[in-house]
Amino acid sequence: MDYKQRHRRLRQLISKLNKERKKQAQKIDILCNDFVTAQRNFIKKLNALSFTANFYESIVGMADLNNLIFIASKLIKDEISDANVAFFLRQEDNHELHMFDSDQPITLEKQHLENCFTGELVDNICKSNKICTLDDMFAMGLQGNLVKLNKISAVTIPLGRPGQSLGFILIYRSSEKILTPDELNNIAAITSGLSRAIASCQVLSHLVD
């Protein structure tokens, strides 16, 4: 075998080794990315479980509706930074708005977002029984300054029991910090227990009255 043949075979061998090395590097990258993603998802689940456990521990045994909603609002705002939280609870012929003085709502031309909610809009949101975005709310009858509303990220999260809507939670903040799916999923995870607690407080309130 002459020099040229040996040199050609050596180049072919080196080229093959480089291709194998690239394949191995790609496999390692994929494994590392999968591992990082799995770890990230695991941490998200742990955080969600921690929030849910802390939330239920904080409201367990509460019998006064105002205290319950006050604590629930505080815990939700601790979970979603810089957010404003309002509770719309259905009554027989209307609805009640629960929002505490510690909140500082985003101003919409001397109006706050929660004040843009008519009885018809509240009913439509309750009947939808789903998480509603601002676009959904507009489709259901929300009226307001479009320029101002474009500066807000807002959703409603339903409260209820099987076959019964108790109302919903309105959460909003500046659109510079859009509400994330993870934040909303964490809140949605506690609404079942919170709804039962609200219903119990309402029953006790009627019994006392």
Short mmCIF file of C-alpha atoms in Angstrom, two decimals:
data_model
loop_
_atom_site.label_atom_id
_atom_site.label_comp_id
_atom_site.label_asym_id
_atom_site.label_seq_id
_atom_site.Cartn_x
_atom_site.Cartn_y
_atom_site.Cartn_z
CA MET A 1 0.00 0.00 0.00
CA ASP A 2 1.56 3.27 -1.11
CA TYR A 3 1.59 6.53 0.78
CA LYS A 4 -1.36 8.07 -1.08
CA GLN A 5 -3.63 5.12 -0.32
CA ARG A 6 -2.68 5.14 3.36
CA HIS A 7 -3.28 8.87 3.52
CA ARG A 8 -6.69 8.52 1.85
CA ARG A 9 -7.76 5.73 4.20
CA LEU A 10 -6.55 7.73 7.19
CA ARG A 11 -8.65 10.73 6.10
CA GLN A 12 -11.66 8.46 5.62
CA LEU A 13 -11.16 7.02 9.10
CA ILE A 14 -10.81 10.48 10.65
CA SER A 15 -13.93 11.66 8.81
CA LYS A 16 -15.89 8.65 10.08
CA LEU A 17 -14.69 9.25 13.64
CA ASN A 18 -15.71 12.93 13.44
CA LYS A 19 -19.20 11.96 12.24
CA GLU A 20 -19.55 9.47 15.08
CA ARG A 21 -18.34 12.08 17.55
CA LYS A 22 -20.96 14.56 16.28
CA LYS A 23 -23.69 11.94 16.59
CA GLN A 24 -22.63 11.17 20.15
CA ALA A 25 -22.54 14.89 20.99
CA GLN A 26 -26.05 15.33 19.60
CA LYS A 27 -27.32 12.39 21.65
CA ILE A 28 -25.72 13.82 24.79
CA ASP A 29 -27.29 17.24 24.09
CA ILE A 30 -30.71 15.64 23.69
CA LEU A 31 -30.32 13.69 26.92
CA CYS A 32 -29.15 16.79 28.78
CA ASN A 33 -32.03 18.87 27.43
CA ASP A 34 -34.51 16.15 28.38
CA PHE A 35 -33.01 15.97 31.85
CA VAL A 36 -33.15 19.76 32.32
CA THR A 37 -36.76 19.84 31.08
CA ALA A 38 -37.73 16.99 33.39
CA GLN A 39 -36.10 18.75 36.34
CA ARG A 40 -37.81 22.02 35.49
CA ASN A 41 -41.21 20.33 35.24
CA PHE A 42 -40.59 18.50 38.52
CA ILE A 43 -39.78 21.78 40.29
CA LYS A 44 -42.93 23.38 38.84
CA LYS A 45 -45.03 20.51 40.17
CA LEU A 46 -43.40 20.78 43.60
CA ASN A 47 -44.06 24.53 43.69
CA ALA A 48 -47.67 23.97 42.68
CA LEU A 49 -48.14 21.31 45.37
CA SER A 50 -46.51 23.56 47.97
CA PHE A 51 -48.80 26.48 47.07
CA THR A 52 -51.90 24.26 47.14
CA ALA A 53 -51.00 22.71 50.49
CA ASN A 54 -50.20 26.09 52.04
CA PHE A 55 -53.41 27.58 50.64
CA TYR A 56 -55.67 24.86 52.04
CA GLU A 57 -53.86 24.92 55.38
CA SER A 58 -54.46 28.67 55.61
CA ILE A 59 -58.22 28.57 54.92
CA VAL A 60 -59.17 25.35 56.70
CA GLY A 61 -61.93 25.82 59.29
CA MET A 62 -62.83 29.37 58.23
CA ALA A 63 -66.51 30.18 58.74
CA ASP A 64 -66.63 33.90 57.87
CA LEU A 65 -66.89 34.66 54.15
CA ASN A 66 -65.12 38.03 54.28
CA ASN A 67 -62.17 36.59 56.21
CA LEU A 68 -62.00 33.64 53.83
CA ILE A 69 -61.88 35.85 50.74
CA PHE A 70 -59.42 38.25 52.38
CA ILE A 71 -56.98 35.40 53.12
CA ALA A 72 -57.56 33.81 49.70
CA SER A 73 -56.86 37.13 47.97
CA LYS A 74 -53.66 37.63 49.94
CA LEU A 75 -52.40 34.13 49.13
CA ILE A 76 -53.19 34.55 45.44
CA LYS A 77 -51.36 37.89 45.32
CA ASP A 78 -48.39 36.32 47.09
CA GLU A 79 -48.34 33.67 44.36
CA ILE A 80 -48.86 36.12 41.47
CA SER A 81 -46.73 39.18 42.06
CA ASP A 82 -48.08 42.68 41.31
CA ALA A 83 -51.56 41.29 40.60
CA ASN A 84 -54.92 42.72 41.57
CA VAL A 85 -57.53 40.23 42.72
CA ALA A 86 -61.30 40.62 42.88
CA PHE A 87 -63.99 38.05 43.71
CA PHE A 88 -67.36 38.17 41.95
CA LEU A 89 -69.85 35.99 43.83
CA ARG A 90 -73.32 35.25 42.49
CA GLN A 91 -76.43 36.05 44.47
CA GLU A 92 -80.03 35.19 43.69
CA ASP A 93 -80.71 38.30 41.60
CA ASN A 94 -77.31 39.98 41.33
CA HIS A 95 -73.65 39.58 42.32
CA GLU A 96 -71.30 40.76 45.04
CA LEU A 97 -67.87 42.24 44.38
CA HIS A 98 -65.23 41.51 47.03
CA MET A 99 -62.02 43.51 46.78
CA PHE A 100 -60.00 44.78 49.71
CA ASP A 101 -58.53 48.21 50.34
CA SER A 102 -54.98 46.88 50.32
CA ASP A 103 -55.27 46.43 46.55
CA GLN A 104 -54.17 49.21 44.22
CA PRO A 105 -56.07 48.55 40.97
CA ILE A 106 -54.78 49.74 37.62
CA THR A 107 -56.67 52.92 36.72
CA LEU A 108 -58.78 53.02 33.55
CA GLU A 109 -59.85 56.65 33.14
CA LYS A 110 -61.07 56.98 36.74
CA GLN A 111 -62.46 53.45 36.57
CA HIS A 112 -60.96 50.21 37.71
CA LEU A 113 -61.26 47.10 35.61
CA GLU A 114 -63.59 45.38 38.07
CA ASN A 115 -65.99 48.36 37.81
CA CYS A 116 -66.41 47.68 34.08
CA PHE A 117 -68.26 44.44 34.88
CA THR A 118 -72.03 44.64 34.37
CA GLY A 119 -74.50 42.12 35.74
CA GLU A 120 -74.92 40.70 32.23
CA LEU A 121 -71.17 40.25 31.80
CA VAL A 122 -70.86 38.56 35.20
CA ASP A 123 -73.68 36.15 34.28
CA ASN A 124 -72.08 35.36 30.91
CA ILE A 125 -68.71 34.64 32.51
CA CYS A 126 -70.33 32.44 35.16
CA LYS A 127 -72.25 30.48 32.53
CA SER A 128 -69.09 29.90 30.47
CA ASN A 129 -67.51 28.02 33.41
CA LYS A 130 -64.00 28.39 31.98
CA ILE A 131 -60.93 30.56 32.32
CA CYS A 132 -61.71 33.71 30.30
CA THR A 133 -59.20 36.06 28.70
CA LEU A 134 -59.83 39.73 27.90
CA ASP A 135 -60.84 38.71 24.36
CA ASP A 136 -63.41 36.32 25.83
CA MET A 137 -64.70 39.07 28.11
CA PHE A 138 -65.10 41.48 25.19
CA ALA A 139 -67.05 38.81 23.32
CA MET A 140 -69.30 38.45 26.38
CA GLY A 141 -70.02 42.18 26.68
CA LEU A 142 -67.11 43.89 28.45
CA GLN A 143 -67.15 47.62 27.69
CA GLY A 144 -64.14 49.83 28.18
CA ASN A 145 -61.39 51.92 26.63
CA LEU A 146 -59.57 49.62 24.21
CA VAL A 147 -56.35 51.62 24.40
CA LYS A 148 -56.29 51.39 28.19
CA LEU A 149 -57.36 47.74 28.27
CA ASN A 150 -54.52 46.81 25.93
CA LYS A 151 -52.19 47.74 28.77
CA ILE A 152 -53.66 45.07 31.03
CA SER A 153 -53.24 41.30 31.24
CA ALA A 154 -56.41 39.87 32.78
CA VAL A 155 -58.27 36.59 33.25
CA THR A 156 -61.24 35.26 35.17
CA ILE A 157 -61.07 31.86 36.87
CA PRO A 158 -64.38 30.11 37.64
CA LEU A 159 -65.57 29.19 41.10
CA GLY A 160 -68.19 26.51 41.43
CA ARG A 161 -69.43 23.07 42.31
CA PRO A 162 -70.87 20.41 39.98
CA GLY A 163 -73.85 21.98 38.25
CA GLN A 164 -73.54 25.27 40.16
CA SER A 165 -71.56 28.44 39.49
CA LEU A 166 -70.60 30.44 42.57
CA GLY A 167 -68.88 33.20 40.62
CA PHE A 168 -65.29 33.77 39.57
CA ILE A 169 -61.96 35.34 40.49
CA LEU A 170 -60.73 38.29 38.42
CA ILE A 171 -56.93 38.58 38.29
CA TYR A 172 -55.15 41.34 36.39
CA ARG A 173 -51.93 43.31 36.19
CA SER A 174 -49.93 45.36 33.69
CA SER A 175 -49.44 43.72 30.28
CA GLU A 176 -45.72 44.40 30.70
CA LYS A 177 -45.83 41.31 32.90
CA ILE A 178 -48.34 39.00 31.24
CA LEU A 179 -50.04 36.42 33.42
CA THR A 180 -48.39 33.08 32.72
CA PRO A 181 -50.01 29.64 32.21
CA ASP A 182 -48.09 28.28 35.23
CA GLU A 183 -49.44 31.03 37.49
CA LEU A 184 -53.00 30.49 36.29
CA ASN A 185 -52.74 26.71 36.59
CA ASN A 186 -51.62 27.07 40.21
CA ILE A 187 -54.66 29.22 41.00
CA ALA A 188 -57.03 26.95 39.09
CA ALA A 189 -55.74 24.03 41.17
CA ILE A 190 -57.13 25.52 44.40
CA THR A 191 -60.51 26.66 43.14
CA SER A 192 -62.26 23.36 43.88
CA GLY A 193 -61.47 23.48 47.60
CA LEU A 194 -61.94 27.25 47.73
CA SER A 195 -65.38 26.90 46.12
CA ARG A 196 -66.44 24.38 48.76
CA ALA A 197 -65.21 26.71 51.51
CA ILE A 198 -67.11 29.67 50.02
CA ALA A 199 -70.31 27.62 49.71
CA SER A 200 -70.00 26.50 53.33
CA CYS A 201 -69.51 30.08 54.54
CA GLN A 202 -72.54 31.21 52.54
CA VAL A 203 -74.69 28.47 54.08
CA LEU A 204 -73.54 29.39 57.58
CA SER A 205 -74.21 33.06 56.89
CA HIS A 206 -77.80 32.30 55.83
CA LEU A 207 -78.34 30.17 58.94
CA VAL A 208 -77.13 32.99 61.18
CA ASP A 209 -79.32 35.52 59.39
#
